[in-house]
Amino acid sequence: MSKILKIPGRLYPVEIFYTLEAEKNYIKVVIRTVYDIHMNEEEVLPLYSSLPSIQQQKIFEPAPGPRFIGDKKGRKCILATNIAETSITIDGIVYVIDPGFSKQKVYNPRARVESLLIAPISKASAQQRAGRAGRTKPGKCFRLYTEKCYEEILPEQTYPEILRSNLGSVVLNLKKLGIDDLVHFDFIDPPAPETLMRALEQLNYLEALDDEGELTTTGHLMSEFPVDPQLAKVLVEAPNFLCSNEILTIAAMLSVPYCFLRPKIKGNEADDMKARFLHLDGDHLTLLNVFHAFMKCTLLDPNTSKKFCYDYFLNHRAMTSAQNVRNQLLKIMEKLKLKLVSNHPSHPDYYINIRKALLKGYYQQVAYKTSKGYYITVKDVQIVTLHPSTVFQINPEWVIYHELLLTSKNFLRTVTKIDGKWLLEIAKNYYSLEDLPNSEAKNQLRAILKRMS
């Protein structure tokens, strides 16, 4: 048996405060608690993962001085996501207000939907949050939930990520290692059998596994890329569509945080700058335009890249990360001897080929615009909505999407226009009319098939 060692992280005592009753409106309670701690004006700073690095640095600056001679020093208030639990340590934190919730991604294998849900934290997370105080002096943690809730309702540990994630990449890597009996594999936290079966089914559709569950030649190539299987499939297929370099760029941009920034006080200005990169066929090609513009600026003068990102409301860290990811993916393609071929941008099929290559990996993620104006997923007939961040000025009839997020609605995020007949050319077996549920999308595919024959 292995021994478990606990290493205390905090250096000073932290007093814990609970509410007397469960709270109905946590926002109001947070504001009230802040005022209870300190009634004077304070400097309020946000902290989240996609915040530009220049603004993130502000949280490490000393608290403001006194407003008037003889007054006490000012106070700094930081509103943070759970990035502040473990990722960073901020000197001088004395008070922590813990609402008891966090946003978590949860994957539904049956609906193939990744949802962003607000869920209660675990006791371990609560302890981490309290530990943000008491690093350099005694601190206090105000928990916006009762002690009974902490003791009886909060789980001991955060739900393991493997139990709430798409297992496509995990299964592909296990197959690469020669592990075939996934049902009896000794997972630390065994996932649900349905999640495993969905992952195997997805890999079979992507031609990474054959009907016996064995890794195919395509699967071996896909397993070398540190991206999700659908994106790996696109990278492997890109040479066949003469767009290797473009797909490398798009894959890199999809692998880093969202590059567009939209400060509330400059929302319209940010939208105008984003429109300069807009491609009418959708978000993937818009990301391609952004990267090309960034690289053009960087190659002309590397010292101007930060200013370029500032002027165009782009996340500089995301752009430089995309540059690094692209170089990594490029080396893998060269190692696998996948051809680096591309048409000239003036070629009439230049953008068509890129969209077809994307469809090779994402043909299971297609939506159709009905006569009533809303979208439905073709295979599951779920009603979905294009995310507000999409660039379309006129919503197209058929789209592929990078991800489906359930927040207030079922949102399709990172969306690109396709032609319905491509589904019958590229994924004819998957879109067999006999297997599709009745819907407007099925009727439209039937009409397309009739025109093609």
mmCIF file of C-alpha atoms in Angstrom, residues 45-47 53-64 76-78 88-93:
data_model
loop_
_atom_site.group_PDB
_atom_site.id
_atom_site.type_symbol
_atom_site.label_atom_id
_atom_site.label_comp_id
_atom_site.label_asym_id
_atom_site.label_seq_id
_atom_site.Cartn_x
_atom_site.Cartn_y
_atom_site.Cartn_z
ATOM 1 C CA LEU A 45 -9.558 43.572 -11.374
ATOM 2 C CA PRO A 46 -10.815 40.571 -13.383
ATOM 3 C CA LEU A 47 -8.827 37.328 -13.736
ATOM 4 C CA SER A 53 -1.274 39.109 -20.347
ATOM 5 C CA ILE A 54 -0.884 42.893 -19.960
ATOM 6 C CA GLN A 55 -4.132 43.034 -17.963
ATOM 7 C CA GLN A 56 -3.244 39.871 -16.033
ATOM 8 C CA GLN A 57 -0.068 41.540 -14.795
ATOM 9 C CA LYS A 58 -2.159 44.199 -13.040
ATOM 10 C CA ILE A 59 -3.267 41.695 -10.398
ATOM 11 C CA PHE A 60 0.337 41.391 -9.193
ATOM 12 C CA GLU A 61 0.762 45.138 -8.729
ATOM 13 C CA PRO A 62 0.586 46.554 -5.177
ATOM 14 C CA ALA A 63 -2.750 47.773 -3.860
ATOM 15 C CA PRO A 64 -3.436 51.493 -4.459
ATOM 16 C CA LYS A 76 -7.444 45.675 -4.401
ATOM 17 C CA CYS A 77 -10.369 43.371 -5.278
ATOM 18 C CA ILE A 78 -9.840 40.544 -7.796
ATOM 19 C CA ILE A 88 -1.155 31.298 -9.661
ATOM 20 C CA THR A 89 -0.360 32.810 -6.273
ATOM 21 C CA ILE A 90 -1.045 36.506 -5.683
ATOM 22 C CA ASP A 91 0.896 38.150 -2.896
ATOM 23 C CA GLY A 92 -1.014 39.960 -0.177
ATOM 24 C CA ILE A 93 -4.438 38.286 -0.484
#
